[in-house]
Amino acid sequence: MPRTSIQATGYKKPLYTVLSAALLLSAVSCVSTTSLTPKENTLKTADYCRSSNDTKTLAPSKSQSVQQRAMDCMLNELQTYQQKNMSVRQQYFAYKAQAWLNYANHRDSMNNRSDVGMEAAQTAENILQALKNDKVDELALIEDIPSISALMRPDLWATLSALKDSGGIDSAPREIAFSEVSLIWAATDQCERGAKSSNSHFRMADRWLEQAREAFVNTHDSKANVALEGLIVRYYKEYAPLDSSDDTCNGQILPTINKNQAPY
């Protein structure tokens, strides 16, 4: 499989502890710093567990919070939109919501209570509501990095954006969705606890993107694959100067590229 010459250089030194959370992070476009005051829990089991035939399942177990139970029911609902009979866009966003809920559950299991987890859960809920209301076309395919994260590993972000711009979700909706949330998750962890904490999530994002690129290569001709590699290089040139070298998470507006316009 072709690869670019872009190599990941030494990423990140530990810095400051920022947010401890209960659920997940928001994919909003703003770049303002998030408040450290925990947000009110907005997920309710009754909203997502109504389809259960056993009313007892509406109540959380002793070891499970109401929030966790609601997220489990949301995961069950998302499976409907991950099936092959759904559009690729529906599958992509359903997998993205699943990845956010996985992150939210991780935060909740750590007994964290802050905006990071709650905003992440809200992001997943917003996606699920768009899927249920047939408004998935209104969701942006390329979103800015939320304020509780940062642009780290510009090589991976460049690959992600180029794949999206080239129709990569058609061949790998799950892998692209999971890689994006992993990149956001990794940067948030690095800002909180340093590079050692983020390494596993960056490696996971890298693996998802490798699988997505392989799927793209196997379903496109050589001309499309060469164009993808060129677009990755162009995105990298845009993203590299934005790399959060001081491990500060303030979000990042991602520049867009017109892939049909010849590079300078």
PDB file of C-alpha atoms in Angstrom:
ATOM      1  CA  MET A   1       0.000   0.000   0.000  1.00  0.00           C
ATOM      2  CA  PRO A   2       1.388   3.433  -0.912  1.00  0.00           C
ATOM      3  CA  ARG A   3       2.431   5.684   1.882  1.00  0.00           C
ATOM      4  CA  THR A   4       3.462   9.301   2.056  1.00  0.00           C
ATOM      5  CA  SER A   5       6.884  10.373   3.204  1.00  0.00           C
ATOM      6  CA  ILE A   6       5.383  12.200   6.124  1.00  0.00           C
ATOM      7  CA  GLN A   7       6.666  10.714   9.335  1.00  0.00           C
ATOM      8  CA  ALA A   8       5.374  11.288  12.825  1.00  0.00           C
ATOM      9  CA  THR A   9       7.993  13.072  14.856  1.00  0.00           C
ATOM     10  CA  GLY A  10       8.310  13.048  18.617  1.00  0.00           C
ATOM     11  CA  TYR A  11       4.942  14.000  19.842  1.00  0.00           C
ATOM     12  CA  LYS A  12       4.414  15.758  22.982  1.00  0.00           C
ATOM     13  CA  LYS A  13       5.745  16.363  26.414  1.00  0.00           C
ATOM     14  CA  PRO A  14       3.566  16.168  29.492  1.00  0.00           C
ATOM     15  CA  LEU A  15       1.961  19.446  30.548  1.00  0.00           C
ATOM     16  CA  TYR A  16      -0.961  20.403  32.688  1.00  0.00           C
ATOM     17  CA  THR A  17      -3.934  18.578  34.124  1.00  0.00           C
ATOM     18  CA  VAL A  18      -7.120  19.980  32.714  1.00  0.00           C
ATOM     19  CA  LEU A  19     -10.403  18.146  32.677  1.00  0.00           C
ATOM     20  CA  SER A  20     -11.669  15.087  34.554  1.00  0.00           C
ATOM     21  CA  ALA A  21     -14.979  13.921  33.111  1.00  0.00           C
ATOM     22  CA  ALA A  22     -17.959  11.638  33.194  1.00  0.00           C
ATOM     23  CA  LEU A  23     -18.767  11.073  29.584  1.00  0.00           C
ATOM     24  CA  LEU A  24     -17.648  12.491  26.311  1.00  0.00           C
ATOM     25  CA  LEU A  25     -16.495  15.388  24.413  1.00  0.00           C
ATOM     26  CA  SER A  26     -18.227  17.751  22.051  1.00  0.00           C
ATOM     27  CA  ALA A  27     -17.545  18.012  18.391  1.00  0.00           C
ATOM     28  CA  VAL A  28     -18.488  21.651  18.282  1.00  0.00           C
ATOM     29  CA  SER A  29     -16.588  24.090  16.122  1.00  0.00           C
ATOM     30  CA  CYS A  30     -15.858  26.748  18.690  1.00  0.00           C
ATOM     31  CA  VAL A  31     -12.364  27.150  20.067  1.00  0.00           C
ATOM     32  CA  SER A  32     -13.080  28.655  23.447  1.00  0.00           C
ATOM     33  CA  THR A  33     -11.854  27.059  26.660  1.00  0.00           C
ATOM     34  CA  THR A  34     -14.373  24.735  28.295  1.00  0.00           C
ATOM     35  CA  SER A  35     -15.660  25.427  31.770  1.00  0.00           C
ATOM     36  CA  LEU A  36     -14.538  23.039  34.455  1.00  0.00           C
ATOM     37  CA  THR A  37     -17.964  23.071  36.093  1.00  0.00           C
ATOM     38  CA  PRO A  38     -19.731  19.750  35.486  1.00  0.00           C
ATOM     39  CA  LYS A  39     -22.827  20.001  33.324  1.00  0.00           C
ATOM     40  CA  GLU A  40     -26.140  18.569  34.333  1.00  0.00           C
ATOM     41  CA  ASN A  41     -26.786  15.018  33.228  1.00  0.00           C
ATOM     42  CA  THR A  42     -29.219  15.224  30.305  1.00  0.00           C
ATOM     43  CA  LEU A  43     -29.430  11.558  29.295  1.00  0.00           C
ATOM     44  CA  LYS A  44     -32.436   9.651  30.591  1.00  0.00           C
ATOM     45  CA  THR A  45     -33.004   5.917  30.331  1.00  0.00           C
ATOM     46  CA  ALA A  46     -36.668   6.426  29.460  1.00  0.00           C
ATOM     47  CA  ASP A  47     -35.646   8.302  26.306  1.00  0.00           C
ATOM     48  CA  TYR A  48     -33.610   5.419  24.902  1.00  0.00           C
ATOM     49  CA  CYS A  49     -34.782   2.243  26.613  1.00  0.00           C
ATOM     50  CA  ARG A  50     -38.488   2.305  25.722  1.00  0.00           C
ATOM     51  CA  SER A  51     -38.214  -0.547  23.274  1.00  0.00           C
ATOM     52  CA  SER A  52     -37.350  -3.015  26.007  1.00  0.00           C
ATOM     53  CA  ASN A  53     -39.983  -5.672  26.650  1.00  0.00           C
ATOM     54  CA  ASP A  54     -38.862  -5.928  30.232  1.00  0.00           C
ATOM     55  CA  THR A  55     -39.588  -2.751  32.146  1.00  0.00           C
ATOM     56  CA  LYS A  56     -37.079  -3.791  34.767  1.00  0.00           C
ATOM     57  CA  THR A  57     -34.286  -3.092  32.300  1.00  0.00           C
ATOM     58  CA  LEU A  58     -35.191   0.585  32.390  1.00  0.00           C
ATOM     59  CA  ALA A  59     -33.609   0.791  35.824  1.00  0.00           C
ATOM     60  CA  PRO A  60     -29.833   0.641  36.147  1.00  0.00           C
ATOM     61  CA  SER A  61     -28.201  -2.166  38.037  1.00  0.00           C
ATOM     62  CA  LYS A  62     -26.476  -1.461  41.341  1.00  0.00           C
ATOM     63  CA  SER A  63     -23.153  -1.167  39.548  1.00  0.00           C
ATOM     64  CA  GLN A  64     -24.514   0.943  36.709  1.00  0.00           C
ATOM     65  CA  SER A  65     -25.516   4.612  36.754  1.00  0.00           C
ATOM     66  CA  VAL A  66     -28.608   5.990  35.050  1.00  0.00           C
ATOM     67  CA  GLN A  67     -26.278   7.664  32.569  1.00  0.00           C
ATOM     68  CA  GLN A  68     -24.508   4.397  31.762  1.00  0.00           C
ATOM     69  CA  ARG A  69     -27.820   2.620  31.256  1.00  0.00           C
ATOM     70  CA  ALA A  70     -28.993   5.340  28.871  1.00  0.00           C
ATOM     71  CA  MET A  71     -25.757   5.065  26.903  1.00  0.00           C
ATOM     72  CA  ASP A  72     -26.116   1.287  26.632  1.00  0.00           C
ATOM     73  CA  CYS A  73     -29.588   1.757  25.169  1.00  0.00           C
ATOM     74  CA  MET A  74     -28.243   4.387  22.776  1.00  0.00           C
ATOM     75  CA  LEU A  75     -25.603   1.925  21.588  1.00  0.00           C
ATOM     76  CA  ASN A  76     -28.343  -0.588  20.867  1.00  0.00           C
ATOM     77  CA  GLU A  77     -30.245   1.982  18.829  1.00  0.00           C
ATOM     78  CA  LEU A  78     -27.136   2.926  16.860  1.00  0.00           C
ATOM     79  CA  GLN A  79     -26.753  -0.659  15.620  1.00  0.00           C
ATOM     80  CA  THR A  80     -29.801  -0.106  13.411  1.00  0.00           C
ATOM     81  CA  TYR A  81     -27.940   2.568  11.442  1.00  0.00           C
ATOM     82  CA  GLN A  82     -24.708   0.583  11.167  1.00  0.00           C
ATOM     83  CA  GLN A  83     -26.224  -2.089   8.921  1.00  0.00           C
ATOM     84  CA  LYS A  84     -25.242  -2.465   5.270  1.00  0.00           C
ATOM     85  CA  ASN A  85     -28.735  -1.520   4.089  1.00  0.00           C
ATOM     86  CA  MET A  86     -28.206   1.981   5.484  1.00  0.00           C
ATOM     87  CA  SER A  87     -26.417   4.715   3.549  1.00  0.00           C
ATOM     88  CA  VAL A  88     -22.674   5.015   4.031  1.00  0.00           C
ATOM     89  CA  ARG A  89     -23.203   8.419   5.629  1.00  0.00           C
ATOM     90  CA  GLN A  90     -25.652   6.930   8.147  1.00  0.00           C
ATOM     91  CA  GLN A  91     -23.178   4.150   8.942  1.00  0.00           C
ATOM     92  CA  TYR A  92     -20.317   6.616   9.373  1.00  0.00           C
ATOM     93  CA  PHE A  93     -22.174   8.837  11.822  1.00  0.00           C
ATOM     94  CA  ALA A  94     -23.612   5.860  13.707  1.00  0.00           C
ATOM     95  CA  TYR A  95     -20.097   4.537  14.228  1.00  0.00           C
ATOM     96  CA  LYS A  96     -18.905   8.007  15.209  1.00  0.00           C
ATOM     97  CA  ALA A  97     -21.635   8.227  17.854  1.00  0.00           C
ATOM     98  CA  GLN A  98     -20.617   4.775  19.084  1.00  0.00           C
ATOM     99  CA  ALA A  99     -17.007   5.927  19.422  1.00  0.00           C
ATOM    100  CA  TRP A 100     -18.129   8.965  21.425  1.00  0.00           C
ATOM    101  CA  LEU A 101     -20.171   6.750  23.722  1.00  0.00           C
ATOM    102  CA  ASN A 102     -17.197   4.439  24.193  1.00  0.00           C
ATOM    103  CA  TYR A 103     -15.193   7.473  25.256  1.00  0.00           C
ATOM    104  CA  ALA A 104     -18.026   8.590  27.513  1.00  0.00           C
ATOM    105  CA  ASN A 105     -18.244   5.210  29.185  1.00  0.00           C
ATOM    106  CA  HIS A 106     -14.496   5.263  29.723  1.00  0.00           C
ATOM    107  CA  ARG A 107     -14.730   8.634  31.432  1.00  0.00           C
ATOM    108  CA  ASP A 108     -17.683   7.499  33.509  1.00  0.00           C
ATOM    109  CA  SER A 109     -15.821   4.370  34.603  1.00  0.00           C
ATOM    110  CA  MET A 110     -13.032   6.620  35.892  1.00  0.00           C
ATOM    111  CA  ASN A 111     -15.598   8.385  38.118  1.00  0.00           C
ATOM    112  CA  ASN A 112     -14.747  11.716  36.546  1.00  0.00           C
ATOM    113  CA  ARG A 113     -17.271  14.540  36.719  1.00  0.00           C
ATOM    114  CA  SER A 114     -16.594  17.422  34.337  1.00  0.00           C
ATOM    115  CA  ASP A 115     -17.606  18.900  31.012  1.00  0.00           C
ATOM    116  CA  VAL A 116     -15.435  16.584  28.904  1.00  0.00           C
ATOM    117  CA  GLY A 117     -17.569  13.523  29.492  1.00  0.00           C
ATOM    118  CA  MET A 118     -20.902  15.286  29.412  1.00  0.00           C
ATOM    119  CA  GLU A 119     -20.127  17.106  26.160  1.00  0.00           C
ATOM    120  CA  ALA A 120     -18.971  13.855  24.612  1.00  0.00           C
ATOM    121  CA  ALA A 121     -22.212  12.136  25.562  1.00  0.00           C
ATOM    122  CA  GLN A 122     -24.156  15.091  24.209  1.00  0.00           C
ATOM    123  CA  THR A 123     -22.283  14.816  20.909  1.00  0.00           C
ATOM    124  CA  ALA A 124     -23.317  11.176  20.596  1.00  0.00           C
ATOM    125  CA  GLU A 125     -26.904  12.046  21.489  1.00  0.00           C
ATOM    126  CA  ASN A 126     -27.026  14.813  18.871  1.00  0.00           C
ATOM    127  CA  ILE A 127     -25.842  12.386  16.199  1.00  0.00           C
ATOM    128  CA  LEU A 128     -28.382   9.752  17.229  1.00  0.00           C
ATOM    129  CA  GLN A 129     -31.207  12.294  17.107  1.00  0.00           C
ATOM    130  CA  ALA A 130     -30.113  13.360  13.610  1.00  0.00           C
ATOM    131  CA  LEU A 131     -30.152   9.720  12.520  1.00  0.00           C
ATOM    132  CA  LYS A 132     -33.595   9.100  14.008  1.00  0.00           C
ATOM    133  CA  ASN A 133     -35.025  12.275  12.451  1.00  0.00           C
ATOM    134  CA  ASP A 134     -33.455  11.565   9.036  1.00  0.00           C
ATOM    135  CA  LYS A 135     -31.332  14.703   9.235  1.00  0.00           C
ATOM    136  CA  VAL A 136     -27.918  13.099   8.942  1.00  0.00           C
ATOM    137  CA  ASP A 137     -27.226  15.096   5.760  1.00  0.00           C
ATOM    138  CA  GLU A 138     -27.190  18.230   7.918  1.00  0.00           C
ATOM    139  CA  LEU A 139     -24.203  16.952   9.909  1.00  0.00           C
ATOM    140  CA  ALA A 140     -20.794  18.231   8.785  1.00  0.00           C
ATOM    141  CA  LEU A 141     -18.412  15.588   7.485  1.00  0.00           C
ATOM    142  CA  ILE A 142     -15.295  17.566   8.409  1.00  0.00           C
ATOM    143  CA  GLU A 143     -15.618  19.231  11.804  1.00  0.00           C
ATOM    144  CA  ASP A 144     -13.241  21.449  13.725  1.00  0.00           C
ATOM    145  CA  ILE A 145     -11.402  20.026  16.726  1.00  0.00           C
ATOM    146  CA  PRO A 146     -13.380  20.819  19.912  1.00  0.00           C
ATOM    147  CA  SER A 147     -12.036  23.128  22.592  1.00  0.00           C
ATOM    148  CA  ILE A 148     -11.165  20.339  25.023  1.00  0.00           C
ATOM    149  CA  SER A 149      -8.761  18.807  22.516  1.00  0.00           C
ATOM    150  CA  ALA A 150      -6.069  19.998  20.103  1.00  0.00           C
ATOM    151  CA  LEU A 151      -4.436  19.281  16.770  1.00  0.00           C
ATOM    152  CA  MET A 152      -1.715  16.765  17.533  1.00  0.00           C
ATOM    153  CA  ARG A 153      -0.216  14.312  15.034  1.00  0.00           C
ATOM    154  CA  PRO A 154      -0.897  16.486  11.970  1.00  0.00           C
ATOM    155  CA  ASP A 155       0.184  13.566   9.784  1.00  0.00           C
ATOM    156  CA  LEU A 156      -2.780  11.516  11.003  1.00  0.00           C
ATOM    157  CA  TRP A 157      -5.212  14.429  10.788  1.00  0.00           C
ATOM    158  CA  ALA A 158      -4.026  15.059   7.215  1.00  0.00           C
ATOM    159  CA  THR A 159      -4.726  11.445   6.284  1.00  0.00           C
ATOM    160  CA  LEU A 160      -8.149  11.588   7.929  1.00  0.00           C
ATOM    161  CA  SER A 161      -9.236  14.774   6.142  1.00  0.00           C
ATOM    162  CA  ALA A 162      -7.886  13.609   2.778  1.00  0.00           C
ATOM    163  CA  LEU A 163      -9.762  10.321   3.067  1.00  0.00           C
ATOM    164  CA  LYS A 164     -12.986  12.150   3.886  1.00  0.00           C
ATOM    165  CA  ASP A 165     -12.501  14.552   0.967  1.00  0.00           C
ATOM    166  CA  SER A 166     -11.806  11.637  -1.374  1.00  0.00           C
ATOM    167  CA  GLY A 167     -14.906   9.625  -0.460  1.00  0.00           C
ATOM    168  CA  GLY A 168     -13.060   7.304   1.866  1.00  0.00           C
ATOM    169  CA  ILE A 169     -16.114   6.782   4.072  1.00  0.00           C
ATOM    170  CA  ASP A 170     -17.655   4.810   1.186  1.00  0.00           C
ATOM    171  CA  SER A 171     -15.148   2.021   1.743  1.00  0.00           C
ATOM    172  CA  ALA A 172     -14.385   2.421   5.466  1.00  0.00           C
ATOM    173  CA  PRO A 173     -17.064   4.326   7.428  1.00  0.00           C
ATOM    174  CA  ARG A 174     -16.288   2.543  10.701  1.00  0.00           C
ATOM    175  CA  GLU A 175     -12.528   2.938  10.538  1.00  0.00           C
ATOM    176  CA  ILE A 176     -12.663   6.634   9.668  1.00  0.00           C
ATOM    177  CA  ALA A 177     -15.203   7.390  12.382  1.00  0.00           C
ATOM    178  CA  PHE A 178     -13.234   5.543  15.061  1.00  0.00           C
ATOM    179  CA  SER A 179      -9.915   7.111  14.017  1.00  0.00           C
ATOM    180  CA  GLU A 180     -11.265  10.654  14.370  1.00  0.00           C
ATOM    181  CA  VAL A 181     -12.585  10.159  17.893  1.00  0.00           C
ATOM    182  CA  SER A 182      -9.352   8.379  18.852  1.00  0.00           C
ATOM    183  CA  LEU A 183      -7.328  11.413  17.714  1.00  0.00           C
ATOM    184  CA  ILE A 184      -9.481  13.785  19.762  1.00  0.00           C
ATOM    185  CA  TRP A 185      -9.394  11.444  22.751  1.00  0.00           C
ATOM    186  CA  ALA A 186      -5.602  11.085  22.551  1.00  0.00           C
ATOM    187  CA  ALA A 187      -4.956  14.832  22.511  1.00  0.00           C
ATOM    188  CA  THR A 188      -7.299  15.415  25.441  1.00  0.00           C
ATOM    189  CA  ASP A 189      -5.471  12.761  27.443  1.00  0.00           C
ATOM    190  CA  GLN A 190      -2.111  14.256  26.522  1.00  0.00           C
ATOM    191  CA  CYS A 191      -3.138  17.694  27.740  1.00  0.00           C
ATOM    192  CA  GLU A 192      -4.372  16.150  30.975  1.00  0.00           C
ATOM    193  CA  ARG A 193      -1.737  13.585  31.798  1.00  0.00           C
ATOM    194  CA  GLY A 194       1.104  13.773  29.283  1.00  0.00           C
ATOM    195  CA  ALA A 195       2.341  11.818  26.287  1.00  0.00           C
ATOM    196  CA  LYS A 196       2.515   8.466  28.025  1.00  0.00           C
ATOM    197  CA  SER A 197      -1.244   8.544  28.557  1.00  0.00           C
ATOM    198  CA  SER A 198      -2.000   9.399  24.915  1.00  0.00           C
ATOM    199  CA  ASN A 199       0.311   6.976  23.110  1.00  0.00           C
ATOM    200  CA  SER A 200      -2.097   4.053  22.992  1.00  0.00           C
ATOM    201  CA  HIS A 201      -4.890   6.203  21.549  1.00  0.00           C
ATOM    202  CA  PHE A 202      -2.623   7.672  18.866  1.00  0.00           C
ATOM    203  CA  ARG A 203      -1.526   4.149  17.931  1.00  0.00           C
ATOM    204  CA  MET A 204      -5.163   3.090  17.736  1.00  0.00           C
ATOM    205  CA  ALA A 205      -5.999   6.048  15.473  1.00  0.00           C
ATOM    206  CA  ASP A 206      -3.016   5.144  13.272  1.00  0.00           C
ATOM    207  CA  ARG A 207      -4.236   1.541  12.941  1.00  0.00           C
ATOM    208  CA  TRP A 208      -7.777   2.623  12.040  1.00  0.00           C
ATOM    209  CA  LEU A 209      -6.417   4.986   9.391  1.00  0.00           C
ATOM    210  CA  GLU A 210      -4.125   2.315   7.949  1.00  0.00           C
ATOM    211  CA  GLN A 211      -7.155   0.058   7.533  1.00  0.00           C
ATOM    212  CA  ALA A 212      -9.143   2.882   5.951  1.00  0.00           C
ATOM    213  CA  ARG A 213      -6.338   3.646   3.494  1.00  0.00           C
ATOM    214  CA  GLU A 214      -5.998  -0.006   2.591  1.00  0.00           C
ATOM    215  CA  ALA A 215      -9.740  -0.226   1.920  1.00  0.00           C
ATOM    216  CA  PHE A 216      -9.517   2.900  -0.255  1.00  0.00           C
ATOM    217  CA  VAL A 217      -6.565   1.549  -2.238  1.00  0.00           C
ATOM    218  CA  ASN A 218      -8.322  -1.766  -2.837  1.00  0.00           C
ATOM    219  CA  THR A 219     -11.460  -0.101  -4.198  1.00  0.00           C
ATOM    220  CA  HIS A 220      -9.926   2.643  -6.366  1.00  0.00           C
ATOM    221  CA  ASP A 221      -7.670   2.818  -9.398  1.00  0.00           C
ATOM    222  CA  SER A 222      -4.097   4.062  -9.389  1.00  0.00           C
ATOM    223  CA  LYS A 223      -5.089   7.578 -10.457  1.00  0.00           C
ATOM    224  CA  ALA A 224      -7.386   7.976  -7.434  1.00  0.00           C
ATOM    225  CA  ASN A 225      -4.730   6.563  -5.105  1.00  0.00           C
ATOM    226  CA  VAL A 226      -2.081   8.979  -6.384  1.00  0.00           C
ATOM    227  CA  ALA A 227      -4.557  11.837  -5.939  1.00  0.00           C
ATOM    228  CA  LEU A 228      -5.200  10.725  -2.345  1.00  0.00           C
ATOM    229  CA  GLU A 229      -1.492  10.737  -1.538  1.00  0.00           C
ATOM    230  CA  GLY A 230      -1.127  14.211  -2.987  1.00  0.00           C
ATOM    231  CA  LEU A 231      -4.079  15.478  -0.980  1.00  0.00           C
ATOM    232  CA  ILE A 232      -2.609  14.046   2.221  1.00  0.00           C
ATOM    233  CA  VAL A 233       0.593  16.001   1.585  1.00  0.00           C
ATOM    234  CA  ARG A 234      -1.371  19.195   0.978  1.00  0.00           C
ATOM    235  CA  TYR A 235      -3.371  18.774   4.177  1.00  0.00           C
ATOM    236  CA  TYR A 236      -0.214  18.050   6.123  1.00  0.00           C
ATOM    237  CA  LYS A 237       1.337  21.314   4.953  1.00  0.00           C
ATOM    238  CA  GLU A 238      -1.764  23.114   6.235  1.00  0.00           C
ATOM    239  CA  TYR A 239      -1.933  21.280   9.551  1.00  0.00           C
ATOM    240  CA  ALA A 240       1.738  20.997  10.546  1.00  0.00           C
ATOM    241  CA  PRO A 241       2.088  24.666  11.624  1.00  0.00           C
ATOM    242  CA  LEU A 242      -1.013  24.252  13.809  1.00  0.00           C
ATOM    243  CA  ASP A 243       0.426  21.363  15.835  1.00  0.00           C
ATOM    244  CA  SER A 244      -0.062  21.992  19.553  1.00  0.00           C
ATOM    245  CA  SER A 245       3.609  21.771  20.456  1.00  0.00           C
ATOM    246  CA  ASP A 246       3.034  22.949  24.024  1.00  0.00           C
ATOM    247  CA  ASP A 247       0.361  20.335  24.775  1.00  0.00           C
ATOM    248  CA  THR A 248      -2.322  22.965  25.260  1.00  0.00           C
ATOM    249  CA  CYS A 249      -5.905  22.021  24.421  1.00  0.00           C
ATOM    250  CA  ASN A 250      -7.841  24.987  23.067  1.00  0.00           C
ATOM    251  CA  GLY A 251      -9.409  23.355  20.020  1.00  0.00           C
ATOM    252  CA  GLN A 252      -8.530  24.067  16.407  1.00  0.00           C
ATOM    253  CA  ILE A 253     -10.341  25.357  13.353  1.00  0.00           C
ATOM    254  CA  LEU A 254      -9.297  23.050  10.510  1.00  0.00           C
ATOM    255  CA  PRO A 255      -8.460  24.772   7.200  1.00  0.00           C
ATOM    256  CA  THR A 256     -10.262  23.365   4.161  1.00  0.00           C
ATOM    257  CA  ILE A 257      -8.685  22.481   0.840  1.00  0.00           C
ATOM    258  CA  ASN A 258     -10.247  22.546  -2.607  1.00  0.00           C
ATOM    259  CA  LYS A 259      -8.962  19.244  -3.918  1.00  0.00           C
ATOM    260  CA  ASN A 260      -9.820  20.224  -7.486  1.00  0.00           C
ATOM    261  CA  GLN A 261      -7.585  23.281  -7.322  1.00  0.00           C
ATOM    262  CA  ALA A 262      -3.977  22.704  -8.299  1.00  0.00           C
ATOM    263  CA  PRO A 263      -1.514  23.222  -5.412  1.00  0.00           C
ATOM    264  CA  TYR A 264       0.805  26.208  -5.576  1.00  0.00           C
TER     265      TYR A 264
END
